[in-house]
Amino acid sequence: MKQTLYTETMSGLMIERVVRREEYSMQSRHIHRTYEVYFLLEGERYFFIGRETYRIHAGTVVLVKRDQIHKTSVGDKAYHDRILLQIDGEWMDSYLKAHGMPEMEACFSYLGGALVPSGAEWGRLLEMLAGLREEMKGKQKWYELLAMQKLAEILVLLYRSKQQADMEVVQTQLKADGWKYRKVSEIAAYLTEHCETDESLEQIAKRFYISKSYLTRIFREITGLTVREYVNAGRIRKAKHYLKNSKRSITEIADLTGFENITYFERIFKRYVNVSPLKYRNGERG
């Protein structure tokens, strides 16, 4: 059973608290333009992000960059309670820049992954989240400004927490143990670095010394995507970079990112980004 305790939204930000008592795993691909901060209040979850799977427990924070593949799945117990923030980067960047802080992309590049704040830090984070939720719920005069301020405070505390922790130890401790998790991590890392590959599923399976059927099953189970969907997501990320930062033609970009023809490229791009490559280059966002 799913129980939504609250959902508050405003332009650029959403906060939601959900309790689930049944076994729940995200089934479909989960990639979005917002930045995500996930606070696990109770329970245990597996959290795949980018190329790693973490086994997280109560008191863990997971930060997901925009356009980053991620999926949560059931841990040892079905029950869990979490708070989720979805943040529009462009909306928050103006506030961060005005106060001398790194923009969202740089901030999440540093913070991205799983963090375990100290007990005192965790208590302060929960207080900040409660204050943020109250501002968004009450919508009193200039609440948008106070919401931005409280969100910035949350990011600052997480930044300090990461600076003080031995993150190599933390990340190692949180990584999911088990052969299939390590194997999927290896495959995901390879596909991230070689997303332009035209290797078949059979060739990839052979490269990692497993059967095609087993590769198909464990990759979808852990990432929420098929191998082809994962490869295409990586290609689209690179294509977006070229569209924003180069003058290469769309045909050239399709070829550079491994798509067999421009028609297929445009169809996949629109599926992931919700606008055509040309509209994306011209500043439209899905």
PDB file of C-alpha atoms in Angstrom:
ATOM      1  CA  MET A   1       0.000   0.000   0.000  1.00  0.00           C
ATOM      2  CA  LYS A   2       1.235   3.466  -0.910  1.00  0.00           C
ATOM      3  CA  GLN A   3       0.446   6.416   1.334  1.00  0.00           C
ATOM      4  CA  THR A   4       1.315   9.916   0.165  1.00  0.00           C
ATOM      5  CA  LEU A   5       1.659  11.983   3.329  1.00  0.00           C
ATOM      6  CA  TYR A   6       2.084  15.212   1.387  1.00  0.00           C
ATOM      7  CA  THR A   7       3.027  16.681  -1.972  1.00  0.00           C
ATOM      8  CA  GLU A   8       3.769  20.389  -2.313  1.00  0.00           C
ATOM      9  CA  THR A   9       4.702  22.054  -5.588  1.00  0.00           C
ATOM     10  CA  MET A  10       5.753  25.470  -6.783  1.00  0.00           C
ATOM     11  CA  SER A  11       7.434  26.760  -9.892  1.00  0.00           C
ATOM     12  CA  GLY A  12      10.824  25.010  -9.975  1.00  0.00           C
ATOM     13  CA  LEU A  13      10.407  22.736  -6.953  1.00  0.00           C
ATOM     14  CA  MET A  14       8.458  19.746  -5.642  1.00  0.00           C
ATOM     15  CA  ILE A  15       8.634  18.076  -2.229  1.00  0.00           C
ATOM     16  CA  GLU A  16       6.875  14.795  -1.538  1.00  0.00           C
ATOM     17  CA  ARG A  17       6.743  12.334   1.336  1.00  0.00           C
ATOM     18  CA  VAL A  18       5.600   8.778   0.599  1.00  0.00           C
ATOM     19  CA  VAL A  19       5.323   5.662   2.756  1.00  0.00           C
ATOM     20  CA  ARG A  20       5.116   2.245   1.101  1.00  0.00           C
ATOM     21  CA  ARG A  21       4.308  -0.963   2.929  1.00  0.00           C
ATOM     22  CA  GLU A  22       4.293  -3.299  -0.055  1.00  0.00           C
ATOM     23  CA  GLU A  23       7.199  -4.451  -2.192  1.00  0.00           C
ATOM     24  CA  TYR A  24       7.884  -1.742  -4.740  1.00  0.00           C
ATOM     25  CA  SER A  25      10.476  -1.409  -7.481  1.00  0.00           C
ATOM     26  CA  MET A  26      10.455   1.223 -10.197  1.00  0.00           C
ATOM     27  CA  GLN A  27       9.721  -0.689 -13.388  1.00  0.00           C
ATOM     28  CA  SER A  28      10.374   1.751 -16.223  1.00  0.00           C
ATOM     29  CA  ARG A  29      13.279   3.957 -17.239  1.00  0.00           C
ATOM     30  CA  HIS A  30      13.619   6.906 -14.908  1.00  0.00           C
ATOM     31  CA  ILE A  31      15.467   9.845 -16.418  1.00  0.00           C
ATOM     32  CA  HIS A  32      14.347  13.440 -16.005  1.00  0.00           C
ATOM     33  CA  ARG A  33      15.538  17.017 -16.391  1.00  0.00           C
ATOM     34  CA  THR A  34      15.193  17.869 -12.719  1.00  0.00           C
ATOM     35  CA  TYR A  35      17.777  17.304 -10.009  1.00  0.00           C
ATOM     36  CA  GLU A  36      16.636  14.846  -7.353  1.00  0.00           C
ATOM     37  CA  VAL A  37      17.425  14.584  -3.648  1.00  0.00           C
ATOM     38  CA  TYR A  38      16.135  11.435  -1.924  1.00  0.00           C
ATOM     39  CA  PHE A  39      16.011  11.180   1.891  1.00  0.00           C
ATOM     40  CA  LEU A  40      15.322   7.709   3.305  1.00  0.00           C
ATOM     41  CA  LEU A  41      13.663   8.154   6.700  1.00  0.00           C
ATOM     42  CA  GLU A  42      12.888   4.508   7.442  1.00  0.00           C
ATOM     43  CA  GLY A  43      13.532   1.173   5.787  1.00  0.00           C
ATOM     44  CA  GLU A  44      16.124  -0.101   3.354  1.00  0.00           C
ATOM     45  CA  ARG A  45      16.360   0.217  -0.423  1.00  0.00           C
ATOM     46  CA  TYR A  46      18.583  -0.653  -3.336  1.00  0.00           C
ATOM     47  CA  PHE A  47      19.326   2.478  -5.370  1.00  0.00           C
ATOM     48  CA  PHE A  48      20.917   2.215  -8.815  1.00  0.00           C
ATOM     49  CA  ILE A  49      22.366   5.509 -10.027  1.00  0.00           C
ATOM     50  CA  GLY A  50      24.455   6.019 -13.161  1.00  0.00           C
ATOM     51  CA  ARG A  51      26.492   2.838 -13.022  1.00  0.00           C
ATOM     52  CA  GLU A  52      26.506   1.808  -9.343  1.00  0.00           C
ATOM     53  CA  THR A  53      23.987   0.153  -7.033  1.00  0.00           C
ATOM     54  CA  TYR A  54      23.888   1.279  -3.393  1.00  0.00           C
ATOM     55  CA  ARG A  55      22.184  -0.494  -0.525  1.00  0.00           C
ATOM     56  CA  ILE A  56      20.879   2.413   1.502  1.00  0.00           C
ATOM     57  CA  HIS A  57      19.370   2.566   4.986  1.00  0.00           C
ATOM     58  CA  ALA A  58      17.499   5.104   7.095  1.00  0.00           C
ATOM     59  CA  GLY A  59      19.524   8.307   7.400  1.00  0.00           C
ATOM     60  CA  THR A  60      20.949   8.136   3.868  1.00  0.00           C
ATOM     61  CA  VAL A  61      20.650  10.878   1.261  1.00  0.00           C
ATOM     62  CA  VAL A  62      20.962  10.148  -2.467  1.00  0.00           C
ATOM     63  CA  LEU A  63      21.556  12.953  -4.971  1.00  0.00           C
ATOM     64  CA  VAL A  64      20.796  12.374  -8.644  1.00  0.00           C
ATOM     65  CA  LYS A  65      21.944  14.689 -11.430  1.00  0.00           C
ATOM     66  CA  ARG A  66      19.533  15.591 -14.206  1.00  0.00           C
ATOM     67  CA  ASP A  67      19.462  13.153 -17.126  1.00  0.00           C
ATOM     68  CA  GLN A  68      21.033  10.475 -14.913  1.00  0.00           C
ATOM     69  CA  ILE A  69      19.594   6.972 -15.031  1.00  0.00           C
ATOM     70  CA  HIS A  70      18.370   5.767 -11.662  1.00  0.00           C
ATOM     71  CA  LYS A  71      16.077   3.203 -10.112  1.00  0.00           C
ATOM     72  CA  THR A  72      15.035   2.181  -6.601  1.00  0.00           C
ATOM     73  CA  SER A  73      14.061  -1.358  -5.624  1.00  0.00           C
ATOM     74  CA  VAL A  74      13.053  -3.278  -2.536  1.00  0.00           C
ATOM     75  CA  GLY A  75      15.580  -4.111   0.190  1.00  0.00           C
ATOM     76  CA  ASP A  76      15.243  -6.766   2.884  1.00  0.00           C
ATOM     77  CA  LYS A  77      11.960  -5.268   4.088  1.00  0.00           C
ATOM     78  CA  ALA A  78       9.209  -3.796   1.958  1.00  0.00           C
ATOM     79  CA  TYR A  79       8.318  -0.916   4.315  1.00  0.00           C
ATOM     80  CA  HIS A  80      10.036   2.387   3.677  1.00  0.00           C
ATOM     81  CA  ASP A  81       9.422   6.079   4.243  1.00  0.00           C
ATOM     82  CA  ARG A  82      11.111   8.700   2.107  1.00  0.00           C
ATOM     83  CA  ILE A  83      11.087  12.396   1.236  1.00  0.00           C
ATOM     84  CA  LEU A  84      11.870  13.424  -2.329  1.00  0.00           C
ATOM     85  CA  LEU A  85      12.874  16.804  -3.754  1.00  0.00           C
ATOM     86  CA  GLN A  86      12.686  17.506  -7.487  1.00  0.00           C
ATOM     87  CA  ILE A  87      14.508  20.731  -8.398  1.00  0.00           C
ATOM     88  CA  ASP A  88      14.623  22.643 -11.666  1.00  0.00           C
ATOM     89  CA  GLY A  89      18.239  23.627 -12.191  1.00  0.00           C
ATOM     90  CA  GLU A  90      17.662  26.833 -14.146  1.00  0.00           C
ATOM     91  CA  TRP A  91      15.199  28.039 -11.501  1.00  0.00           C
ATOM     92  CA  MET A  92      17.662  27.505  -8.638  1.00  0.00           C
ATOM     93  CA  ASP A  93      20.811  28.653 -10.446  1.00  0.00           C
ATOM     94  CA  SER A  94      19.855  32.332 -10.265  1.00  0.00           C
ATOM     95  CA  TYR A  95      19.691  32.212  -6.457  1.00  0.00           C
ATOM     96  CA  LEU A  96      22.912  30.229  -6.112  1.00  0.00           C
ATOM     97  CA  LYS A  97      24.860  32.551  -8.421  1.00  0.00           C
ATOM     98  CA  ALA A  98      23.580  35.627  -6.588  1.00  0.00           C
ATOM     99  CA  HIS A  99      25.014  34.216  -3.340  1.00  0.00           C
ATOM    100  CA  GLY A 100      28.366  33.051  -4.699  1.00  0.00           C
ATOM    101  CA  MET A 101      27.532  29.339  -4.664  1.00  0.00           C
ATOM    102  CA  PRO A 102      28.253  26.830  -7.454  1.00  0.00           C
ATOM    103  CA  GLU A 103      25.432  26.287  -9.928  1.00  0.00           C
ATOM    104  CA  MET A 104      23.340  23.124  -9.674  1.00  0.00           C
ATOM    105  CA  GLU A 105      25.334  21.125 -12.223  1.00  0.00           C
ATOM    106  CA  ALA A 106      28.625  21.730 -10.409  1.00  0.00           C
ATOM    107  CA  CYS A 107      27.003  21.238  -7.026  1.00  0.00           C
ATOM    108  CA  PHE A 108      25.498  17.865  -7.963  1.00  0.00           C
ATOM    109  CA  SER A 109      28.656  16.765  -9.766  1.00  0.00           C
ATOM    110  CA  TYR A 110      30.379  17.073  -6.390  1.00  0.00           C
ATOM    111  CA  LEU A 111      27.525  15.774  -4.231  1.00  0.00           C
ATOM    112  CA  GLY A 112      26.115  13.120  -6.578  1.00  0.00           C
ATOM    113  CA  GLY A 113      25.737   9.650  -5.121  1.00  0.00           C
ATOM    114  CA  ALA A 114      24.924   8.432  -1.628  1.00  0.00           C
ATOM    115  CA  LEU A 115      25.751  10.361   1.559  1.00  0.00           C
ATOM    116  CA  VAL A 116      25.311   9.432   5.211  1.00  0.00           C
ATOM    117  CA  PRO A 117      25.176  12.619   7.314  1.00  0.00           C
ATOM    118  CA  SER A 118      25.978  12.492  11.025  1.00  0.00           C
ATOM    119  CA  GLY A 119      23.114  12.172  13.501  1.00  0.00           C
ATOM    120  CA  ALA A 120      23.188  15.887  14.259  1.00  0.00           C
ATOM    121  CA  GLU A 121      23.289  16.780  10.563  1.00  0.00           C
ATOM    122  CA  TRP A 122      20.399  14.430   9.835  1.00  0.00           C
ATOM    123  CA  GLY A 123      18.294  16.110  12.521  1.00  0.00           C
ATOM    124  CA  ARG A 124      19.010  19.531  11.044  1.00  0.00           C
ATOM    125  CA  LEU A 125      18.162  18.293   7.544  1.00  0.00           C
ATOM    126  CA  LEU A 126      14.764  17.046   8.736  1.00  0.00           C
ATOM    127  CA  GLU A 127      14.088  20.417  10.374  1.00  0.00           C
ATOM    128  CA  MET A 128      15.041  22.213   7.144  1.00  0.00           C
ATOM    129  CA  LEU A 129      12.808  19.934   5.085  1.00  0.00           C
ATOM    130  CA  ALA A 130       9.896  20.582   7.460  1.00  0.00           C
ATOM    131  CA  GLY A 131      10.439  24.336   7.120  1.00  0.00           C
ATOM    132  CA  LEU A 132      10.668  24.084   3.346  1.00  0.00           C
ATOM    133  CA  ARG A 133       7.451  22.103   3.202  1.00  0.00           C
ATOM    134  CA  GLU A 134       5.633  24.631   5.426  1.00  0.00           C
ATOM    135  CA  GLU A 135       6.676  27.538   3.179  1.00  0.00           C
ATOM    136  CA  MET A 136       5.499  25.695   0.079  1.00  0.00           C
ATOM    137  CA  LYS A 137       2.241  24.668   1.737  1.00  0.00           C
ATOM    138  CA  GLY A 138       1.427  28.096   3.219  1.00  0.00           C
ATOM    139  CA  LYS A 139       2.354  30.109   0.123  1.00  0.00           C
ATOM    140  CA  GLN A 140       2.514  33.355   2.060  1.00  0.00           C
ATOM    141  CA  LYS A 141       3.999  36.518   0.582  1.00  0.00           C
ATOM    142  CA  TRP A 142       7.527  35.950  -0.826  1.00  0.00           C
ATOM    143  CA  TYR A 143       7.445  32.268   0.071  1.00  0.00           C
ATOM    144  CA  GLU A 144       9.355  31.505  -3.143  1.00  0.00           C
ATOM    145  CA  LEU A 145      12.379  33.416  -1.851  1.00  0.00           C
ATOM    146  CA  LEU A 146      12.306  31.636   1.501  1.00  0.00           C
ATOM    147  CA  ALA A 147      11.939  28.266  -0.238  1.00  0.00           C
ATOM    148  CA  MET A 148      15.056  28.982  -2.295  1.00  0.00           C
ATOM    149  CA  GLN A 149      16.896  30.037   0.862  1.00  0.00           C
ATOM    150  CA  LYS A 150      15.943  26.862   2.719  1.00  0.00           C
ATOM    151  CA  LEU A 151      16.880  24.691  -0.255  1.00  0.00           C
ATOM    152  CA  ALA A 152      20.272  26.435  -0.451  1.00  0.00           C
ATOM    153  CA  GLU A 153      20.774  25.731   3.267  1.00  0.00           C
ATOM    154  CA  ILE A 154      20.081  22.036   2.656  1.00  0.00           C
ATOM    155  CA  LEU A 155      22.655  21.943  -0.147  1.00  0.00           C
ATOM    156  CA  VAL A 156      25.241  23.755   2.005  1.00  0.00           C
ATOM    157  CA  LEU A 157      24.765  21.260   4.854  1.00  0.00           C
ATOM    158  CA  LEU A 158      25.117  18.315   2.465  1.00  0.00           C
ATOM    159  CA  TYR A 159      28.230  19.925   0.976  1.00  0.00           C
ATOM    160  CA  ARG A 160      29.794  20.293   4.436  1.00  0.00           C
ATOM    161  CA  SER A 161      28.792  16.755   5.372  1.00  0.00           C
ATOM    162  CA  LYS A 162      30.553  15.348   2.339  1.00  0.00           C
ATOM    163  CA  GLN A 163      33.676  17.425   3.002  1.00  0.00           C
ATOM    164  CA  GLN A 164      33.917  16.047   6.542  1.00  0.00           C
ATOM    165  CA  ALA A 165      33.258  12.402   5.681  1.00  0.00           C
ATOM    166  CA  ASP A 166      35.657   9.828   4.284  1.00  0.00           C
ATOM    167  CA  MET A 167      33.566   9.412   1.155  1.00  0.00           C
ATOM    168  CA  GLU A 168      35.673   6.607  -0.277  1.00  0.00           C
ATOM    169  CA  VAL A 169      34.873   4.540   2.805  1.00  0.00           C
ATOM    170  CA  VAL A 170      31.197   5.590   2.813  1.00  0.00           C
ATOM    171  CA  GLN A 171      30.685   4.796  -0.876  1.00  0.00           C
ATOM    172  CA  THR A 172      32.415   1.430  -0.488  1.00  0.00           C
ATOM    173  CA  GLN A 173      30.297   0.533   2.535  1.00  0.00           C
ATOM    174  CA  LEU A 174      27.068   1.465   0.746  1.00  0.00           C
ATOM    175  CA  LYS A 175      27.747  -0.344  -2.524  1.00  0.00           C
ATOM    176  CA  ALA A 176      25.466  -3.325  -2.922  1.00  0.00           C
ATOM    177  CA  ASP A 177      27.261  -6.600  -2.402  1.00  0.00           C
ATOM    178  CA  GLY A 178      26.635  -9.544  -4.684  1.00  0.00           C
ATOM    179  CA  TRP A 179      27.915 -10.869  -7.983  1.00  0.00           C
ATOM    180  CA  LYS A 180      25.055  -9.601 -10.142  1.00  0.00           C
ATOM    181  CA  TYR A 181      25.363  -6.036  -8.805  1.00  0.00           C
ATOM    182  CA  ARG A 182      29.097  -5.993  -9.483  1.00  0.00           C
ATOM    183  CA  LYS A 183      28.555  -7.439 -12.961  1.00  0.00           C
ATOM    184  CA  VAL A 184      25.894  -4.884 -13.885  1.00  0.00           C
ATOM    185  CA  SER A 185      28.160  -2.116 -12.567  1.00  0.00           C
ATOM    186  CA  GLU A 186      30.981  -3.342 -14.850  1.00  0.00           C
ATOM    187  CA  ILE A 187      28.665  -3.525 -17.856  1.00  0.00           C
ATOM    188  CA  ALA A 188      27.097  -0.108 -17.136  1.00  0.00           C
ATOM    189  CA  ALA A 189      30.557   1.477 -16.804  1.00  0.00           C
ATOM    190  CA  TYR A 190      31.618  -0.040 -20.124  1.00  0.00           C
ATOM    191  CA  LEU A 191      28.450   1.085 -21.910  1.00  0.00           C
ATOM    192  CA  THR A 192      28.757   4.590 -20.460  1.00  0.00           C
ATOM    193  CA  GLU A 193      32.275   4.940 -21.855  1.00  0.00           C
ATOM    194  CA  HIS A 194      31.452   3.215 -25.155  1.00  0.00           C
ATOM    195  CA  CYS A 195      27.852   4.221 -25.804  1.00  0.00           C
ATOM    196  CA  GLU A 196      28.624   4.691 -29.510  1.00  0.00           C
ATOM    197  CA  THR A 197      29.345   0.973 -29.762  1.00  0.00           C
ATOM    198  CA  ASP A 198      27.530  -1.051 -32.383  1.00  0.00           C
ATOM    199  CA  GLU A 199      28.192  -4.289 -30.505  1.00  0.00           C
ATOM    200  CA  SER A 200      25.267  -6.688 -30.410  1.00  0.00           C
ATOM    201  CA  LEU A 201      23.771  -8.011 -27.202  1.00  0.00           C
ATOM    202  CA  GLU A 202      25.493 -11.310 -27.878  1.00  0.00           C
ATOM    203  CA  GLN A 203      28.883  -9.591 -28.238  1.00  0.00           C
ATOM    204  CA  ILE A 204      28.425  -7.619 -25.010  1.00  0.00           C
ATOM    205  CA  ALA A 205      27.399 -10.777 -23.128  1.00  0.00           C
ATOM    206  CA  LYS A 206      30.472 -12.579 -24.471  1.00  0.00           C
ATOM    207  CA  ARG A 207      32.716  -9.697 -23.436  1.00  0.00           C
ATOM    208  CA  PHE A 208      31.559 -10.107 -19.831  1.00  0.00           C
ATOM    209  CA  TYR A 209      31.474 -13.922 -19.841  1.00  0.00           C
ATOM    210  CA  ILE A 210      27.751 -14.337 -19.266  1.00  0.00           C
ATOM    211  CA  SER A 211      24.849 -15.565 -21.362  1.00  0.00           C
ATOM    212  CA  LYS A 212      22.699 -13.203 -23.384  1.00  0.00           C
ATOM    213  CA  SER A 213      19.559 -14.198 -21.476  1.00  0.00           C
ATOM    214  CA  TYR A 214      21.188 -13.655 -18.071  1.00  0.00           C
ATOM    215  CA  LEU A 215      22.583 -10.284 -19.166  1.00  0.00           C
ATOM    216  CA  THR A 216      19.140  -9.215 -20.361  1.00  0.00           C
ATOM    217  CA  ARG A 217      17.456 -10.281 -17.122  1.00  0.00           C
ATOM    218  CA  ILE A 218      19.832  -8.834 -14.519  1.00  0.00           C
ATOM    219  CA  PHE A 219      20.454  -5.581 -16.405  1.00  0.00           C
ATOM    220  CA  ARG A 220      16.731  -4.803 -16.634  1.00  0.00           C
ATOM    221  CA  GLU A 221      16.136  -5.927 -13.043  1.00  0.00           C
ATOM    222  CA  ILE A 222      18.773  -3.596 -11.582  1.00  0.00           C
ATOM    223  CA  THR A 223      18.744  -0.572 -13.912  1.00  0.00           C
ATOM    224  CA  GLY A 224      15.117  -0.574 -15.057  1.00  0.00           C
ATOM    225  CA  LEU A 225      16.275  -0.355 -18.665  1.00  0.00           C
ATOM    226  CA  THR A 226      17.191  -2.753 -21.411  1.00  0.00           C
ATOM    227  CA  VAL A 227      20.794  -2.652 -22.590  1.00  0.00           C
ATOM    228  CA  ARG A 228      19.682  -0.839 -25.747  1.00  0.00           C
ATOM    229  CA  GLU A 229      17.738   1.772 -23.753  1.00  0.00           C
ATOM    230  CA  TYR A 230      20.772   2.344 -21.528  1.00  0.00           C
ATOM    231  CA  VAL A 231      23.037   2.780 -24.550  1.00  0.00           C
ATOM    232  CA  ASN A 232      20.577   5.184 -26.165  1.00  0.00           C
ATOM    233  CA  ALA A 233      20.342   7.235 -22.969  1.00  0.00           C
ATOM    234  CA  GLY A 234      24.125   7.656 -23.003  1.00  0.00           C
ATOM    235  CA  ARG A 235      24.077   8.615 -26.665  1.00  0.00           C
ATOM    236  CA  ILE A 236      21.372  11.206 -26.057  1.00  0.00           C
ATOM    237  CA  ARG A 237      23.388  12.781 -23.218  1.00  0.00           C
ATOM    238  CA  LYS A 238      26.346  13.172 -25.588  1.00  0.00           C
ATOM    239  CA  ALA A 239      24.099  14.475 -28.347  1.00  0.00           C
ATOM    240  CA  LYS A 240      22.701  17.147 -26.028  1.00  0.00           C
ATOM    241  CA  HIS A 241      26.251  18.241 -25.213  1.00  0.00           C
ATOM    242  CA  TYR A 242      27.136  18.556 -28.912  1.00  0.00           C
ATOM    243  CA  LEU A 243      23.907  20.419 -29.674  1.00  0.00           C
ATOM    244  CA  LYS A 244      24.559  22.973 -26.933  1.00  0.00           C
ATOM    245  CA  ASN A 245      28.329  23.336 -27.266  1.00  0.00           C
ATOM    246  CA  SER A 246      29.221  22.817 -30.926  1.00  0.00           C
ATOM    247  CA  LYS A 247      28.209  23.930 -34.392  1.00  0.00           C
ATOM    248  CA  ARG A 248      28.196  20.419 -35.827  1.00  0.00           C
ATOM    249  CA  SER A 249      25.212  19.568 -37.976  1.00  0.00           C
ATOM    250  CA  ILE A 250      22.493  17.316 -36.607  1.00  0.00           C
ATOM    251  CA  THR A 251      23.493  14.666 -39.158  1.00  0.00           C
ATOM    252  CA  GLU A 252      27.103  14.779 -37.913  1.00  0.00           C
ATOM    253  CA  ILE A 253      25.954  14.514 -34.298  1.00  0.00           C
ATOM    254  CA  ALA A 254      23.760  11.519 -35.095  1.00  0.00           C
ATOM    255  CA  ASP A 255      26.774   9.804 -36.657  1.00  0.00           C
ATOM    256  CA  LEU A 256      29.162  10.776 -33.841  1.00  0.00           C
ATOM    257  CA  THR A 257      26.845   9.358 -31.201  1.00  0.00           C
ATOM    258  CA  GLY A 258      26.385   6.021 -32.947  1.00  0.00           C
ATOM    259  CA  PHE A 259      22.914   6.312 -34.474  1.00  0.00           C
ATOM    260  CA  GLU A 260      22.507   4.500 -37.767  1.00  0.00           C
ATOM    261  CA  ASN A 261      20.583   7.345 -39.443  1.00  0.00           C
ATOM    262  CA  ILE A 262      19.194  10.771 -38.662  1.00  0.00           C
ATOM    263  CA  THR A 263      15.572   9.614 -38.694  1.00  0.00           C
ATOM    264  CA  TYR A 264      16.208   7.082 -35.934  1.00  0.00           C
ATOM    265  CA  PHE A 265      18.286   9.648 -34.004  1.00  0.00           C
ATOM    266  CA  GLU A 266      15.510  12.233 -34.116  1.00  0.00           C
ATOM    267  CA  ARG A 267      12.903   9.701 -33.001  1.00  0.00           C
ATOM    268  CA  ILE A 268      14.978   8.492 -30.017  1.00  0.00           C
ATOM    269  CA  PHE A 269      16.007  12.035 -29.085  1.00  0.00           C
ATOM    270  CA  LYS A 270      12.397  13.168 -28.948  1.00  0.00           C
ATOM    271  CA  ARG A 271      11.441  10.093 -26.897  1.00  0.00           C
ATOM    272  CA  TYR A 272      14.011  10.978 -24.222  1.00  0.00           C
ATOM    273  CA  VAL A 273      13.979  14.788 -24.368  1.00  0.00           C
ATOM    274  CA  ASN A 274      10.397  15.494 -25.561  1.00  0.00           C
ATOM    275  CA  VAL A 275      11.551  17.936 -28.248  1.00  0.00           C
ATOM    276  CA  SER A 276      13.397  17.497 -31.545  1.00  0.00           C
ATOM    277  CA  PRO A 277      17.195  17.996 -31.731  1.00  0.00           C
ATOM    278  CA  LEU A 278      16.690  21.240 -33.682  1.00  0.00           C
ATOM    279  CA  LYS A 279      14.269  22.660 -31.117  1.00  0.00           C
ATOM    280  CA  TYR A 280      16.628  21.638 -28.315  1.00  0.00           C
ATOM    281  CA  ARG A 281      19.511  23.444 -30.026  1.00  0.00           C
ATOM    282  CA  ASN A 282      17.301  26.533 -30.340  1.00  0.00           C
ATOM    283  CA  GLY A 283      16.648  26.583 -26.622  1.00  0.00           C
ATOM    284  CA  GLU A 284      13.361  24.716 -26.254  1.00  0.00           C
ATOM    285  CA  ARG A 285      13.172  22.209 -23.428  1.00  0.00           C
ATOM    286  CA  GLY A 286      10.741  19.318 -23.046  1.00  0.00           C
TER     287      GLY A 286
END
